[in-house]
Coordinates of C-alpha atoms and ligand atoms in Angstrom, one line a residue:
X131 CA 2.1 -9.6 -12.2
X132 CA -0.8 -7.6 -12.6
X133 CA -4.3 -9.6 -11.9
X134 CA -5.9 -8.4 -15.3
X135 CA -8.5 -11.4 -14.5
X136 CA -9.0 -11.5 -10.9
X137 CA -12.0 -14.6 -10.9
X138 CA -9.4 -17.0 -13.5
X139 CA -8.4 -19.5 -11.0
X140 CA -4.9 -21.2 -12.7
X141 CA -5.1 -24.8 -13.6
X142 CA -5.6 -27.4 -11.1
X143 CA -2.8 -29.7 -10.3
X144 CA -3.0 -33.1 -10.1
X145 CA -3.8 -34.2 -6.4
X146 CA -5.2 -37.0 -4.7
X147 CA -8.6 -36.3 -4.4
X148 CA -11.2 -39.8 -3.7
X149 CA -13.1 -37.9 -6.7
X150 CA -12.2 -38.0 -10.8
X151 CA -12.9 -36.6 -13.7
X152 CA -15.9 -38.6 -15.5
X153 CA -16.2 -40.9 -12.9
X154 CA -19.3 -42.0 -11.1
X155 CA -19.9 -40.0 -8.1
X156 CA -18.0 -40.6 -4.7
X157 CA -20.6 -41.5 -1.9
X158 CA -20.2 -39.8 0.8
X159 CA -21.3 -38.9 4.1
X160 CA -20.2 -35.3 4.0
X161 CA -19.2 -32.9 1.4
X162 CA -18.2 -29.6 3.1
X163 CA -17.1 -26.4 0.7
X164 CA -14.2 -24.4 1.8
X165 CA -10.7 -24.7 4.1
X166 CA -10.9 -21.6 5.6
X167 CA -10.7 -21.8 10.1
X168 CA -14.4 -23.5 9.2
X169 CA -13.4 -26.0 7.1
X170 CA -10.4 -27.0 8.7
X171 CA -12.5 -27.2 12.3
X172 CA -14.4 -29.5 10.9
X173 CA -12.2 -31.7 9.5
X174 CA -11.7 -32.4 12.8
X175 CA -14.9 -33.1 14.2
X176 CA -16.0 -35.0 11.1
X177 CA -12.8 -37.5 11.5
X178 CA -13.4 -38.0 15.2
X179 CA -17.1 -39.1 14.4
X180 CA -15.9 -41.6 12.0
X181 CA -17.9 -40.1 8.7
X182 CA -16.3 -40.1 4.8
X183 CA -15.9 -36.8 4.2
X184 CA -14.0 -34.5 1.8
X185 CA -13.3 -31.1 1.5
X186 CA -13.4 -28.6 -1.3
X187 CA -11.1 -26.0 -2.1
X188 CA -10.6 -23.1 -4.5
X189 CA -7.2 -22.1 -3.7
X190 CA -4.2 -24.2 -3.6
X191 CA -4.0 -23.7 0.2
X192 CA -5.8 -24.0 3.4
X193 CA -6.6 -20.2 5.2
X194 CA -9.9 -18.4 3.0
X195 CA -9.9 -14.9 3.9
X196 CA -6.6 -14.9 5.1
X197 CA -5.3 -16.9 1.7
X198 CA -6.9 -14.4 -0.3
X199 CA -6.8 -11.3 1.5
X200 CA -2.4 -10.6 1.2
X201 CA -3.0 -6.9 0.7
X202 CA -0.8 -4.7 2.5
X203 CA -1.4 -3.7 6.3
X204 CA -4.0 -7.0 6.3
X205 CA -4.4 -7.9 10.0
X206 CA -7.3 -9.1 12.0
X207 CA -8.7 -6.3 14.5
X208 CA -10.1 -8.7 17.2
X209 CA -7.0 -9.6 19.7
X210 CA -4.5 -12.3 18.4
X211 CA -5.5 -14.8 21.7
X212 CA -9.2 -14.3 20.8
X213 CA -9.0 -14.7 17.4
X214 CA -7.9 -18.2 17.6
X215 CA -9.1 -21.7 17.7
X216 CA -10.6 -23.3 21.3
X217 CA -10.8 -26.6 20.3
X218 CA -6.7 -27.4 19.9
X219 CA -5.9 -27.1 24.2
X220 CA -1.9 -27.6 23.5
X221 CA -1.9 -25.4 20.8
X222 CA -3.3 -22.9 22.5
X223 CA -1.0 -22.8 25.5
X224 CA 2.3 -23.2 23.0
X225 CA 1.7 -20.9 20.2
X226 CA 3.2 -17.2 20.8
X227 CA 1.6 -14.1 18.9
X228 CA 4.0 -12.0 17.8
X229 CA 1.6 -9.0 17.1
X230 CA -1.5 -8.2 19.8
X231 CA -3.5 -7.6 16.1
X232 CA -1.7 -10.3 14.0
X233 CA -0.8 -9.1 10.3
X234 CA -2.2 -11.7 7.7
X235 CA 1.5 -13.5 6.9
X236 CA 1.1 -14.4 10.5
X237 CA -2.3 -15.3 10.7
X238 CA -1.3 -17.5 7.3
X239 CA 1.4 -19.2 9.2
X240 CA -0.9 -20.1 12.4
X241 CA -3.2 -22.0 10.0
X242 CA -0.8 -23.3 8.2
X243 CA 0.6 -25.1 11.2
X244 CA -2.6 -26.2 12.3
X245 CA -3.1 -27.7 8.9
X246 CA 0.0 -29.3 9.4
X247 CA -0.3 -30.2 12.8
X248 CA -3.2 -32.5 12.2
X249 CA -2.5 -33.5 8.5
X250 CA -5.7 -31.3 7.3
X251 CA -4.8 -31.3 3.9
X252 CA -5.2 -34.6 2.9
X253 CA -8.8 -34.5 3.2
X254 CA -9.0 -31.6 1.1
X255 CA -9.5 -31.4 -2.7
X256 CA -7.3 -27.9 -3.0
X257 CA -7.5 -26.1 -6.8
X258 CA -11.3 -27.2 -7.3
X259 CA -14.3 -25.1 -6.7
X260 CA -17.4 -26.6 -6.3
X261 CA -19.7 -25.4 -8.9
X262 CA -23.4 -27.2 -8.4
X263 CA -25.2 -29.0 -5.7
X264 CA -28.6 -30.2 -6.3
X265 CA -30.6 -32.3 -3.3
X266 CA -32.1 -35.6 -5.0
X267 CA -35.1 -36.5 -3.4
X268 CA -34.8 -40.1 -4.2
X269 CA -31.8 -40.9 -2.9
X270 CA -31.5 -37.9 -0.1
X271 CA -28.2 -37.0 -1.3
X272 CA -26.9 -34.1 -2.5
X273 CA -25.2 -34.2 -6.2
X274 CA -22.2 -32.0 -6.1
X275 CA -20.0 -31.1 -9.2
X276 CA -16.8 -29.3 -9.7
X277 CA -14.9 -27.0 -11.7
X278 CA -12.6 -30.2 -13.1
X279 CA -15.9 -32.6 -13.1
X280 CA -15.6 -33.9 -10.0
X281 CA -18.6 -35.3 -8.8
X282 CA -20.2 -35.9 -5.2
X283 CA -23.0 -38.0 -3.8
X284 CA -23.0 -36.5 0.0
X285 CA -25.5 -37.1 2.8
X286 CA -25.1 -33.9 4.4
X287 CA -23.5 -30.7 2.6
X288 CA -21.7 -28.1 4.2
X289 CA -21.7 -24.2 2.8
X290 CA -18.1 -23.2 4.7
X291 CA -17.5 -20.9 2.0
X292 CA -17.3 -17.6 3.8
X293 CA -19.0 -14.5 3.8
X294 CA -16.8 -12.2 2.4
X295 CA -15.2 -14.3 0.0
X296 CA -16.4 -13.2 -3.4
X297 CA -14.9 -9.6 -4.3
X298 CA -17.8 -7.0 -5.7
X299 CA -15.3 -6.7 -9.1
X300 CA -14.8 -3.5 -10.7
X301 CA -16.8 -3.1 -13.7
X302 CA -15.8 0.8 -14.5
X303 CA -16.1 1.6 -18.0
X304 CA -12.7 1.8 -19.8
X305 CA -10.5 -0.5 -17.4
X306 CA -9.4 -2.9 -20.0
X307 CA -7.6 0.2 -21.4
X308 CA -6.0 0.8 -18.3
X309 CA -2.1 1.1 -19.7
X310 CA -0.9 0.1 -15.7
X311 CA -1.8 -2.8 -13.4
X312 CA -4.3 -2.8 -11.0
X313 CA -5.7 -4.8 -8.0
X314 CA -8.7 -6.1 -5.9
X315 CA -7.6 -6.1 -2.2
X316 CA -9.8 -9.7 -2.3
X317 CA -7.2 -11.4 -4.8
X318 CA -4.2 -10.1 -4.1
X319 CA -1.1 -11.3 -5.7
X320 CA 0.7 -14.1 -3.8
X321 CA 4.3 -12.4 -4.7
X322 CA 3.1 -9.5 -3.2
X323 CA 2.8 -5.9 -5.6
X324 CA 6.2 -3.1 -5.2
X325 CA 4.2 -0.1 -5.8
X326 CA 7.6 2.0 -5.2
X327 CA 7.8 5.3 -7.1
X328 CA 4.7 4.4 -8.5
X329 CA 1.4 6.8 -8.7
X330 CA -1.3 5.1 -7.1
X331 CA -5.0 5.1 -6.6
X332 CA -6.7 3.9 -3.7
X333 CA -10.4 3.3 -4.7
X334 CA -12.8 3.0 -1.5
X335 CA -12.3 3.8 2.4
X336 CA -13.9 0.7 3.9
X337 CA -11.6 -1.4 6.5
X338 CA -9.6 -2.8 4.0
X339 CA -8.0 0.7 2.5
X340 CA -8.0 1.4 5.8
X341 CA -5.1 -0.5 6.3
X342 CA -3.6 -1.3 2.7
X343 CA -2.9 3.2 2.5
X344 CA -0.9 3.4 5.2
X345 CA 1.4 0.7 3.6
X346 CA 1.1 2.0 0.1
X347 CA 1.6 5.4 0.9
X348 CA 5.1 4.8 2.0
X349 CA 6.4 3.7 -1.0
X350 CA 4.2 4.8 -3.6
X351 CA 5.1 8.0 -5.7
X352 CA 1.7 9.3 -4.5
X353 CA -1.6 8.0 -3.5
X354 CA -4.4 9.6 -4.8
X355 CA -7.3 7.8 -2.1
X356 CA -11.2 7.9 -3.8
X357 CA -13.0 8.7 -1.2
X358 CA -17.5 8.2 -2.3
X359 CA -18.5 7.6 2.1
X360 CA -15.8 8.4 4.6
X361 CA -15.6 6.2 7.6
X362 CA -15.3 6.1 11.6
X363 CA -11.9 4.4 12.4
X364 CA -11.1 3.6 15.9
X365 CA -6.7 2.9 16.5
X366 CA -6.4 -0.6 17.3
X367 CA -3.1 0.6 19.5
X368 CA -0.7 -2.2 17.9
X369 CA 2.0 -3.5 19.6
X370 CA 4.2 -6.5 19.8
X371 CA 2.1 -9.2 21.9
X372 CA 3.4 -8.7 25.6
X373 CA 4.7 -11.8 26.8
X374 CA 3.4 -11.4 30.1
X375 CA 0.1 -10.3 29.5
X376 CA 0.0 -13.7 26.6
X377 CA 0.9 -15.9 29.6
X378 CA -2.0 -13.9 32.0
X379 CA -4.2 -14.6 28.9
X380 CA -2.8 -18.6 28.6
X381 CA -3.6 -19.2 32.6
X382 CA -6.7 -18.0 31.7
X383 CA -7.8 -19.4 28.8
X384 CA -10.8 -22.0 30.2
X385 CA -12.4 -19.1 31.6
X386 CA -11.7 -16.1 28.6
X387 CA -13.0 -18.6 26.0
X388 CA -16.4 -19.0 27.9
X389 CA -16.8 -15.3 28.6
X390 CA -16.6 -14.7 25.0
X391 CA -18.7 -17.3 24.2
X392 CA -21.1 -16.4 26.4
X393 CA -21.2 -12.9 25.1
X394 CA -22.5 -9.9 23.2
X395 CA -20.0 -10.3 20.3
X396 CA -17.9 -12.7 21.0
X397 CA -14.8 -11.2 22.7
X398 CA -14.2 -11.0 26.3
X399 CA -14.4 -6.8 26.2
X400 CA -17.0 -5.5 28.4
X401 CA -19.7 -3.8 27.1
X402 CA -20.8 -0.9 28.7
X403 CA -24.5 -1.2 30.8
X404 CA -25.3 2.0 30.5
X405 CA -27.1 4.8 28.0
X406 CA -25.6 7.8 26.3
X407 CA -29.0 9.0 27.2
X408 CA -28.9 8.5 31.3
X409 CA -25.1 9.9 31.0
X410 CA -24.1 13.3 32.2
X411 CA -22.6 14.5 28.6
X412 CA -18.2 14.7 30.6
X413 CA -18.7 11.3 31.7
X414 CA -20.1 10.4 28.3
X415 CA -16.8 11.3 26.9
X416 CA -14.6 10.5 29.7
X417 CA -15.8 6.7 28.8
X418 CA -15.2 7.2 25.4
X419 CA -12.1 9.1 25.8
X420 CA -11.0 5.7 28.4
X421 CA -12.0 3.4 25.5
X422 CA -10.2 5.2 22.5
X423 CA -7.2 4.8 24.3
X424 CA -8.2 1.0 24.9
X425 CA -8.5 0.7 21.2
X426 CA -10.7 -1.3 18.8
X427 CA -13.7 -2.4 18.7
X428 CA -14.8 -1.8 22.8
X429 CA -16.0 1.5 21.2
X430 CA -18.7 0.3 19.5
X431 CA -19.8 -1.0 23.0
X432 CA -19.4 2.1 24.8
X433 CA -22.6 3.0 25.7
X434 CA -25.9 0.7 25.4
X435 CA -28.1 3.1 23.4
X436 CA -25.2 3.6 20.8
X437 CA -27.0 1.8 17.9
X438 CA -30.7 2.4 19.1
X439 CA -31.1 6.7 19.4
X440 CA -30.0 9.2 16.2
X441 CA -29.3 11.6 19.6
X442 CA -27.2 9.1 21.5
X443 CA -25.2 8.2 17.7
X444 CA -24.7 11.7 16.9
X445 CA -23.1 12.2 20.4
X446 CA -20.0 9.3 19.9
X447 CA -20.0 10.1 16.2
X448 CA -18.9 13.6 16.8
X449 CA -16.4 12.6 19.6
X450 CA -14.9 10.7 16.8
X451 CA -15.0 13.2 14.4
X452 CA -13.4 15.7 16.5
X453 CA -10.6 13.1 17.0
X454 CA -9.8 13.1 13.2
X455 CA -10.2 16.9 13.7
X456 CA -7.6 16.8 15.9
X457 CA -5.0 14.7 13.9
X458 CA -5.4 15.8 10.8
X459 CA -3.7 19.4 9.7
X460 CA -5.5 20.5 7.6
X461 CA -9.3 21.6 7.6
X462 CA -10.2 20.8 4.4
X463 CA -8.9 17.3 4.4
X464 CA -10.4 16.9 8.2
X465 CA -13.1 17.7 7.1
X466 CA -13.7 15.8 4.6
X467 CA -12.7 12.5 6.5
X468 CA -15.6 13.3 9.4
X469 CA -18.2 10.7 8.2
X470 CA -22.1 12.0 8.5
X471 CA -23.7 9.0 8.8
X472 CA -24.8 7.1 11.5
X473 CA -22.0 5.6 14.2
X474 CA -21.8 1.8 13.7
X475 CA -23.7 1.2 11.1
X476 CA -21.4 1.3 8.0
X477 CA -18.9 -1.2 10.2
X478 CA -16.6 0.5 12.3
X479 CA -12.8 0.4 11.2
X480 CA -10.2 -0.6 13.7
X481 CA -7.0 1.1 12.4
X482 CA -3.2 1.3 12.8
X483 CA -2.3 5.3 11.7
X484 CA -4.7 6.1 9.5
X485 CA -5.9 10.1 9.5
X486 CA -2.6 10.6 10.1
X487 CA -1.2 9.8 6.7
X488 CA -3.4 12.7 5.6
X489 CA -0.3 14.8 6.7
X490 CA 1.8 13.3 4.8
X491 CA 3.3 15.4 1.2
X492 CA 2.6 12.6 -1.1
X493 CA -1.2 11.8 -0.5
X494 CA -4.5 13.0 -1.5
X495 CA -7.7 12.4 -0.8
X496 CA -10.2 12.6 -3.6
X497 CA -13.8 13.6 -3.2
X498 CA -15.4 11.2 -5.1
X499 CA -18.9 11.9 -3.4
X500 CA -19.0 15.7 -5.4
X501 CA -17.0 14.4 -8.3
X502 CA -17.6 10.5 -9.1
X503 CA -15.7 8.2 -10.8
X504 CA -16.9 7.9 -14.3
X505 CA -14.7 5.7 -15.2
X506 CA -10.7 4.8 -16.5
X507 CA -8.7 5.7 -18.8
X508 CA -5.8 4.3 -20.8
X509 CA -3.9 6.5 -18.1
X510 CA -5.7 7.2 -15.2
X511 CA -9.2 7.6 -13.0
X512 CA -11.8 9.6 -14.6
X513 CA -14.2 11.6 -12.6
X514 CA -17.1 13.7 -13.6
X515 CA -13.8 16.5 -12.7
X516 CA -10.9 15.6 -12.9
X517 CA -8.9 12.7 -14.7
X518 CA -6.3 11.7 -12.1
X519 CA -3.2 9.9 -13.9
X520 CA -1.8 6.9 -12.2
X521 CA 0.5 4.0 -12.3
X522 CA -1.8 1.9 -10.6
X523 CA -5.0 1.3 -9.4
X524 CA -6.0 -0.3 -6.3
X525 CA -9.5 -1.5 -6.0
X526 CA -10.9 -2.0 -2.3
X527 CA -14.7 -1.6 -2.9
X528 CA -15.9 -4.6 -1.2
X529 CA -17.0 -8.1 -0.9
X530 CA -20.8 -9.0 -1.7
X531 CA -21.6 -9.7 1.7
X532 CA -23.2 -13.7 3.0
X533 CA -25.1 -14.1 0.4
X534 CA -22.7 -13.9 -2.6
X535 CA -20.7 -16.6 -1.9
X536 CA -23.9 -19.2 -1.5
X537 CA -25.4 -17.7 -4.4
X538 CA -22.2 -18.3 -6.1
X539 CA -23.0 -21.9 -6.3
X540 CA -26.0 -23.4 -7.7
X541 CA -27.6 -24.6 -4.7
X542 CA -30.9 -26.4 -5.4
X543 CA -32.7 -27.9 -2.5
X544 CA -36.5 -30.1 -3.1
X545 CA -38.1 -30.0 -6.5
X546 CA -34.9 -28.1 -8.0
X547 CA -35.8 -24.9 -6.5
X548 CA -32.4 -22.4 -6.2
X549 CA -31.2 -21.0 -2.9
X550 CA -31.3 -17.9 -5.2
X551 CA -34.9 -18.0 -6.0
X552 CA -35.7 -18.6 -2.3
X553 CA -33.7 -16.1 -0.8
X554 CA -34.7 -13.3 -3.7
X555 CA -36.1 -10.9 -1.9
X556 CA -33.7 -11.2 1.1
X557 CA -32.7 -14.7 2.8
X558 CA -34.1 -16.4 4.9
X559 CA -32.9 -19.5 6.9
X560 CA -33.6 -20.9 10.6
X561 CA -31.1 -19.7 13.0
X562 CA -28.9 -18.8 10.1
X563 CA -28.3 -22.5 9.5
X564 CA -30.0 -23.6 6.8
X565 CA -33.4 -23.3 4.5
X566 CA -36.5 -24.8 4.4
X567 CA -36.5 -27.3 1.3
X568 CA -32.6 -27.8 2.0
X569 CA -32.4 -30.8 3.9
X570 CA -29.3 -32.0 5.4
X571 CA -27.2 -28.4 3.8
X572 CA -25.9 -26.1 7.2
X573 CA -24.7 -22.9 6.2
X574 CA -21.6 -21.6 8.2
X575 CA -22.1 -18.3 9.9
X576 CA -24.4 -17.5 7.3
X577 CA -27.0 -14.8 7.3
X578 CA -29.0 -13.9 9.5
X579 CA -26.3 -15.9 12.7
X580 CA -24.1 -13.4 14.2
X581 CA -21.6 -14.2 12.1
X582 CA -19.8 -10.4 10.8
X583 CA -21.1 -9.0 13.4
X584 CA -19.1 -11.3 15.7
X585 CA -15.3 -12.8 16.6
X586 CA -15.8 -14.8 13.5
X587 CA -13.5 -17.8 15.3
X588 CA -16.1 -17.8 18.0
X589 CA -18.9 -17.9 15.7
X590 CA -17.2 -20.3 13.7
X591 CA -16.7 -22.7 16.2
X592 CA -20.5 -22.9 17.5
X593 CA -22.0 -23.7 14.2
X594 CA -19.2 -26.1 13.7
X595 CA -20.0 -28.0 16.8
X596 CA -23.7 -27.5 16.7
X597 CA -23.7 -28.9 13.0
X598 CA -20.8 -31.4 14.0
X599 CA -23.2 -32.7 17.1
X600 CA -26.6 -32.3 14.8
X601 CA -25.3 -35.0 12.3
X602 CA -23.5 -37.1 15.2
X603 CA -27.9 -36.6 16.8
X604 CA -29.3 -38.0 13.2
X605 CA -26.5 -40.5 13.0
X606 CA -27.1 -41.8 16.6
X607 CA -30.6 -41.8 16.2
X608 CA -31.7 -44.0 12.7
X609 CA -32.3 -40.7 11.4
X610 CA -31.8 -39.1 7.9
X611 CA -33.0 -36.0 6.8
X612 CA -33.1 -32.4 9.1
X613 CA -34.8 -29.7 7.4
X614 CA -35.7 -26.5 9.1
X615 CA -39.9 -26.2 9.7
X616 CA -41.4 -23.3 7.8
X617 CA -43.0 -22.0 10.5
X618 CA -40.0 -21.4 12.3
X619 CA -38.1 -20.6 9.9
X620 CA -41.0 -17.5 9.1
X621 CA -40.8 -17.3 13.1
X622 CA -36.9 -16.5 12.4
X623 CA -36.6 -14.4 9.8
X624 CA -39.0 -12.4 11.3
X625 CA -37.4 -12.4 14.4
X626 CA -34.1 -11.0 13.0
X627 CA -35.8 -8.0 11.2
X628 CA -37.5 -7.2 14.4
X629 CA -34.5 -7.1 15.4
X630 CA -32.6 -5.2 13.0
X631 CA -35.5 -2.6 13.0
X632 CA -35.2 -2.0 16.2
X633 CA -31.4 -0.2 15.5
X634 CA -30.0 2.1 13.7
X635 CA -28.8 0.1 11.0
X636 CA -32.1 -0.3 7.9
X637 CA -31.1 3.6 7.5
X638 CA -28.1 3.3 6.5
X639 CA -26.4 2.2 2.8
X640 CA -24.1 -0.7 4.0
X641 CA -22.8 -4.1 3.1
X642 CA -24.7 -5.5 6.0
X643 CA -28.2 -4.1 4.5
X644 CA -27.0 -5.5 0.5
X645 CA -26.8 -1.7 -0.1
X646 CA -23.3 -2.1 -1.8
X647 CA -24.2 -4.5 -4.8
X648 CA -26.8 -3.1 -7.0
X649 CA -30.4 -4.9 -7.4
X650 CA -29.5 -6.8 -4.0
X651 CA -32.6 -6.5 -1.7
X652 CA -32.0 -4.4 0.6
X653 CA -32.1 -6.5 3.9
X654 CA -30.4 -6.1 7.1
X655 CA -28.4 -9.6 6.6
X656 CA -26.7 -10.7 10.2
X657 CA -28.4 -11.7 13.3
X658 CA -28.0 -8.7 15.3
X659 CA -29.5 -10.4 19.4
X660 CA -25.6 -11.4 20.5
X661 CA -23.4 -13.7 20.1
X662 CA -24.7 -15.3 23.9
X663 CA -28.4 -15.4 23.4
X664 CA -27.8 -16.7 19.9
X665 CA -26.0 -20.0 21.2
X666 CA -28.6 -19.8 23.9
X667 CA -31.1 -20.4 21.4
X668 CA -28.8 -23.1 18.8
X669 CA -29.0 -24.7 22.4
X670 CA -32.3 -24.8 23.3
X671 CA -33.3 -26.1 20.1
X672 CA -31.2 -28.9 19.9
X673 CA -31.9 -29.8 23.8
X674 CA -35.5 -30.3 22.9
X675 CA -34.8 -33.0 20.0
X676 CA -34.4 -30.1 17.4
X677 CA -37.5 -28.1 18.2
X678 CA -38.5 -26.4 14.7
X679 CA -37.0 -28.6 12.5
X680 CA -38.2 -31.8 10.6
X681 CA -36.4 -35.3 11.0
X682 CA -37.1 -38.0 9.4
Ligands
LIG248 P1 -15.8 -2.2 1.9 O1 -16.7 -1.6 3.6 O2 -17.6 -2.6 1.4 O3 -16.1 -1.0 1.5 C1 -15.7 -0.6 0.4 C2 -15.2 1.0 -0.1 O4 -15.2 1.0 -1.5 C3 -16.5 1.6 0.4 O5 -15.5 2.8 0.7 C4 -17.9 2.3 -1.1 O6 -18.0 3.3 -0.4 C5 -16.4 2.5 -1.7 N1 -17.0 2.1 -3.2 C6 -17.4 0.7 -4.2 N2 -18.0 1.4 -5.3 C7 -17.1 2.1 -5.7 C8 -17.3 3.5 -6.6 N3 -17.9 2.5 -7.6 N4 -16.1 4.4 -6.5 C9 -16.2 4.6 -5.5 N5 -16.0 4.2 -4.6 C10 -16.5 2.9 -4.6 O7 -14.9 -3.5 1.8 P2 -14.2 -3.6 2.3 O8 -13.5 -2.2 3.1 O9 -13.3 -4.2 1.7 O10 -14.4 -4.1 4.0 C11 -15.3 -5.2 3.7 C12 -15.7 -5.9 5.2 O11 -14.6 -6.4 5.6 C13 -15.2 -5.1 6.6 O12 -16.8 -4.1 6.6 C14 -15.0 -6.2 7.6 O13 -15.4 -6.9 7.9 C15 -13.8 -7.3 6.7 N6 -12.5 -6.5 6.8 C16 -12.3 -6.5 7.8 C17 -11.4 -6.6 8.4 C18 -10.0 -7.7 9.5 O14 -10.8 -7.9 10.5 N7 -8.9 -6.9 9.2 C19 -10.7 -6.0 7.2 C20 -10.8 -5.8 6.0 C21 -12.3 -6.2 5.8 P3 -19.5 3.4 -0.4 O15 -19.4 3.3 1.1 O16 -19.8 4.5 -0.6 O17 -20.6 2.5 -1.2

């Protein structure tokens, strides 16, 4: 079934929630929005603390990103053994990953296993979307309402809503007239899509398209990829998980996990310690080749100045372009695939046979920069130059990242000020965990935390632990509210901006900068100081009695 209206949610089914439509608000200690990896771990922490809580989830089951993103080829691009929970020590020993980079179905199998193993679903209201969360100063409660008419009054509210969970929906003129089927990769039909024998347009060439297109082209009659901006992609060298390698990892899990927690990006690979500028060119190429053969994100951190120096960046960029020229046989196509922007300022992609597909006969790379898409017709994609007739369109056009999922909810803090209003010129947080004027509200992996620049599982666990420990501290000390102080927030915002400004990031149009969404403020949203440094800062804040927060 085609998804003609991808944001329409299925009707809610009867469920054993504690709140009923029309009934008075249910009093809770904590309300959590989202049942992905963050919300699921929160359940275990909040249960252990003996608090009353509820998790509200829009989908009909757990999984978040991995519940929604079911497009062909979807897989994690961090090693599965590292992209997994560390808090269940038996699970990490028992679970056997089938692939080095788990595909979406295997990740969902893992997530479902965790939900079953810890009986998590009983604390989740599915098929329910939180519409509003308003702070009520008098009662010191968050007043939360859902699209199913439920109301909650919660002392704390935790937004575990993900960073890439609001798809950028296609707004091409004429889409309504399209006679074929169209899909957004982030809202993929659960029953799957059979492209066998079809002419398919794929619009977009980010990480998602780079994963999906190699799968679609295997069965489609023809695929036309509409590329506006090419991306740098490094091979994953995915393969079945080697059992000896897995045993070695399991024998050292505590050390590995700890290493990831204090690392730059939440992974165990070694970042380079020298600058390209200080290294003979032959040695630079040898190291890049070594890391290319290792695959994945280790390539991005090969040298210290990749994201700092234009000249050094050009050396790594040209190395990748030469790889593309070596793989893609048609020189014109190869050149079109060669990115000209900085390497690594757009999120680096990790692929399985992406560039190789352009050697097939049933694929066309369409230059949508020179000839932009002007609309969709009844029969295909219209550009300034051509109409490309297709039977199906796959929109791999990305997300309203980081702030989108929070702004999707009408969050209002003290004096009715909305988060959207407060962040109209860009996110303003303390530690990426909360914002002044919004007491007892926490964001998991929110803007101005390492989140999207890291192995998400490591950052999620750190945030869930910080939030749970903070709530425990308040409870133990008879305190009611916690709120970032304005000075501390301003200093954190400045610090995040200074770090971002010291890199090449602000010079590229990326979703990190909000540049993919018209009207979004141009601000580098993540914290780029590193996972380990960030954790240290959070730990120091907590150890100092929550320095920078007002506690009452
Ligand atoms: P994206 O990186 O934002 O890419 C969107 C693509 O759509 C870009 O190529 C963009 O071109 C193109 N596009 C948007 N509007 C267009 C238009 N009107 N006409 C033509 N092209 C248009 O989105 P994504 O690929 O979904 O990836 C988003 C993020 O999700 C990734 O960066 C990554 O963090 C995450 N992700 C992770 C994994 C993983 O870990 N396994 C997999 C997939 C995605 P322009 O660049 O020219 O705007």
